[in-house]
Amino acid sequence: MEQTQSEKKKVVLSLVQPSGVPTLGNYLGAFKNWAGMAKDYDCLFGVADLHAITVRQVPAELRAHTLEVFALLLALGLDPQRETIFVQSQVPEHAQLAWILNCYTQFGEASRMTQFKEKSQSHADNVNVGLFTYPALMAADILLYQADFVPVGEDQKQHLELTRNIAERMNGVYENLFTMPEPFIGKAGARVMSLTEPEKKMSKSDPNQKSFVSLLDTPDVIAKKIKSAVTDSEARVYFSAEKPGVSNLMGIYSCCTGRSYDEIEAEFAGKGYGDFKAAVAEAVVEELRPVQERYKKHLADKAYLLECAAKGAEQASRRASKTLGKAMKKIGFLQL
Ligand code: TYM
């Protein structure tokens, strides 16, 4: 992924849903990489509020969460002067291209999406068509900007594969329409697991508050949640598929401190889970502290946030309209 100054910067894009306060899973699986890539790539990051309404939302809460997640993106250290940071619903090209991509997505391939299957079970009373066509909207987000890399957690890999299939299919019919995007999935942190059920992914929509660390939890709450994380009875710190709870905490610790699993095993040799969990909690608190401080500052200035969102939407729309126009022309729509 190295690139020299003389090359045109590769395009990086990723979005997050404003369906609550993001978790440590979102942070380690995605956000940390976003912040790390910002200087070297041509980056666009966004709040996926159109995706969020595939599940019922209270309007005032959706508005509040959208602004909060936008503030959190700035708090990661992303710079709206350098990166394009936008809210998806403020860039109409996303919905427009999504319709087109729907017509190039097969019913069978959309039916195979794990997230669709899971969400139709957890929201059985509202299996709407938007939930089904969600990946086509996600493909539109990515393809509109001709993104080269998409930094995401492992749970989004399948959607990225579908995006590539749609792009390949359309490029086969209408030459050179889309850049083929590649997922960028970090080694550690790609799949942060629930603290209470370590076989399950950590998720902000989990009804059990103890199962996840929210990015805005206080140090005390973080320490309590990590202390009560499910481990096992062996009381020895090492990485193993048979020890999902401890291995998950090791993954979190490794991401926050940069230490390898071997180094972590050596550090806690002869020590019990109490010492280990205290160290993990401290590392998480220190990792999140600057983000939380900047978040509070940004959230207090709503006018600035709205101004940044408006600027980001304008920049994003300017770029997105080029790809949309190209696609519409190639497909055969009359031009204005
Ligand atoms: P969302 O909002 O669920 O999550 C945002 C990012 O966080 C990652 N993530 C995790 N990584 C590691 N461990 C976890 N437990 C964990 N939970 C979440 C996700 O993989 C994601 O990278 N459909 C997307 C949002 C989206 C998008 C896009 C992403 C919409 N359009 C275009 C990339 C490109 C979603 O629901 O992510």
Coordinates of N, CA, C and O and ligand atoms in Angstrom, one line a residue, residues 13-17 25-26 29-30 48 51 115 134 138 141-142 150-156 159 189-192 201-202 204, ligand 1:
L13 N -12.2 5.1 0.9 CA -13.5 5.5 1.3 C -14.1 4.5 2.3 O -13.9 3.3 2.2
S14 N -14.7 5.1 3.3 CA -15.5 4.2 4.3 C -16.5 5.0 5.0 O -16.4 6.2 5.1
L15 N -17.6 4.3 5.4 CA -18.7 4.9 6.1 C -19.0 4.1 7.4 O -18.7 3.0 7.5
V16 N -19.8 4.8 8.3 CA -20.2 4.2 9.5 C -21.7 4.6 9.7 O -22.1 5.7 9.4
Q17 N -22.5 3.6 10.2 CA -23.9 3.9 10.4 C -24.1 4.7 11.8 O -23.4 4.3 12.8
G25 N -15.2 -1.9 18.9 CA -15.1 -2.8 17.7 C -15.0 -1.9 16.5 O -14.1 -2.1 15.6
N26 N -15.9 -0.9 16.4 CA -15.8 0.0 15.2 C -14.5 0.7 15.2 O -13.9 0.9 14.1
G29 N -11.6 -1.9 14.5 CA -11.7 -2.6 13.2 C -11.6 -1.6 12.1 O -11.2 -1.9 11.0
A30 N -12.1 -0.4 12.3 CA -12.2 0.6 11.2 C -11.5 1.9 11.5 O -10.5 2.3 10.8
A48 N -23.4 6.9 7.4 CA -24.3 6.2 6.5 C -25.7 6.3 7.1 O -26.2 5.2 7.6
H51 N -28.4 4.1 5.3 CA -28.4 2.7 5.7 C -29.1 2.5 7.0 O -29.7 1.4 7.2
Q115 N -25.4 -10.6 6.7 CA -26.0 -9.5 7.5 C -27.5 -9.4 7.3 O -28.2 -9.2 8.2
Y134 N -29.7 -3.2 0.8 CA -28.6 -2.5 1.5 C -27.3 -2.6 0.9 O -26.6 -1.6 0.7
M138 N -24.5 0.3 -0.5 CA -23.1 0.3 0.0 C -22.2 0.3 -1.2 O -21.1 1.0 -1.3
D141 N -22.0 3.7 -2.6 CA -21.1 4.6 -1.8 C -19.7 4.5 -2.3 O -18.9 5.5 -2.4
I142 N -19.3 3.2 -2.5 CA -17.9 3.0 -2.9 C -17.6 3.3 -4.3 O -16.6 4.0 -4.6
V150 N -11.0 0.2 0.7 CA -12.1 0.4 1.7 C -11.8 -0.2 3.0 O -11.8 -1.4 3.2
P151 N -11.3 0.6 4.0 CA -10.9 0.1 5.3 C -12.2 -0.2 6.1 O -12.9 0.7 6.5
V152 N -12.4 -1.5 6.4 CA -13.5 -2.0 7.1 C -13.1 -3.1 8.1 O -12.0 -3.7 7.9
G153 N -14.0 -3.5 9.0 CA -13.8 -4.7 9.8 C -14.3 -5.9 8.9 O -14.9 -5.8 7.9
E154 N -13.9 -7.1 9.5 CA -14.2 -8.3 8.7 C -15.6 -8.6 8.3 O -15.9 -9.2 7.3
D155 N -16.5 -8.1 9.2 CA -18.0 -8.3 8.9 C -18.5 -7.7 7.6 O -19.5 -8.1 7.1
Q156 N -17.7 -6.7 7.1 CA -18.1 -6.1 5.9 C -17.5 -6.7 4.6 O -17.7 -6.2 3.5
H159 N -19.9 -7.8 1.8 CA -20.5 -6.7 1.1 C -19.5 -6.2 0.1 O -19.8 -5.8 -1.0
G189 N -7.8 -6.6 15.4 CA -8.9 -5.7 15.5 C -9.9 -5.8 14.4 O -11.0 -5.2 14.5
A190 N -9.7 -6.7 13.4 CA -10.6 -6.8 12.3 C -12.0 -7.4 12.8 O -13.0 -7.2 12.2
R191 N -11.9 -8.1 13.9 CA -13.2 -8.7 14.4 C -13.1 -8.7 16.0 O -12.6 -9.6 16.6
V192 N -13.5 -7.6 16.6 CA -13.5 -7.5 18.0 C -14.8 -8.2 18.5 O -15.9 -7.9 18.0
K201 N -19.8 -11.1 17.5 CA -19.1 -9.9 17.2 C -19.6 -8.8 18.2 O -20.7 -8.8 18.6
M202 N -18.7 -7.9 18.7 CA -19.1 -6.8 19.5 C -19.9 -5.9 18.6 O -19.5 -5.5 17.5
K204 N -22.9 -2.4 18.6 CA -23.6 -1.4 19.4 C -25.0 -1.6 19.6 O -25.7 -1.0 20.4
Ligands
TYM1 P1 -21.0 -0.3 10.7 O1 -21.6 1.0 11.0 O2 -21.7 -1.5 11.3 O3 -19.6 -0.4 11.3 C1 -18.6 0.6 10.9 C2 -17.2 -0.1 10.8 O4 -16.9 -0.7 12.0 C3 -16.5 -2.1 11.7 N1 -16.9 -3.0 12.8 C4 -16.1 -3.8 13.4 N2 -14.8 -4.1 13.3 C5 -14.2 -5.0 14.1 N3 -14.9 -5.6 15.1 C6 -16.2 -5.4 15.3 N4 -16.9 -5.9 16.3 C7 -16.9 -4.4 14.5 N5 -18.1 -3.9 14.4 C8 -18.2 -3.0 13.4 C9 -17.3 -2.4 10.4 O5 -16.8 -3.5 9.7 C10 -17.3 -1.1 9.7 O6 -16.1 -1.0 8.9 N6 -22.4 -1.2 6.0 C11 -21.4 -0.5 6.9 C12 -21.4 1.0 6.7 C13 -21.1 1.4 5.3 C14 -19.9 1.3 4.5 C15 -20.2 1.8 3.3 C16 -18.6 0.8 4.9 C17 -22.1 1.9 4.5 N7 -21.5 2.2 3.2 C18 -19.2 1.9 2.3 C19 -17.7 0.9 3.9 C20 -18.0 1.4 2.6 C21 -21.8 -0.8 8.3 O7 -22.9 -1.1 8.7 O8 -20.8 -0.6 9.2

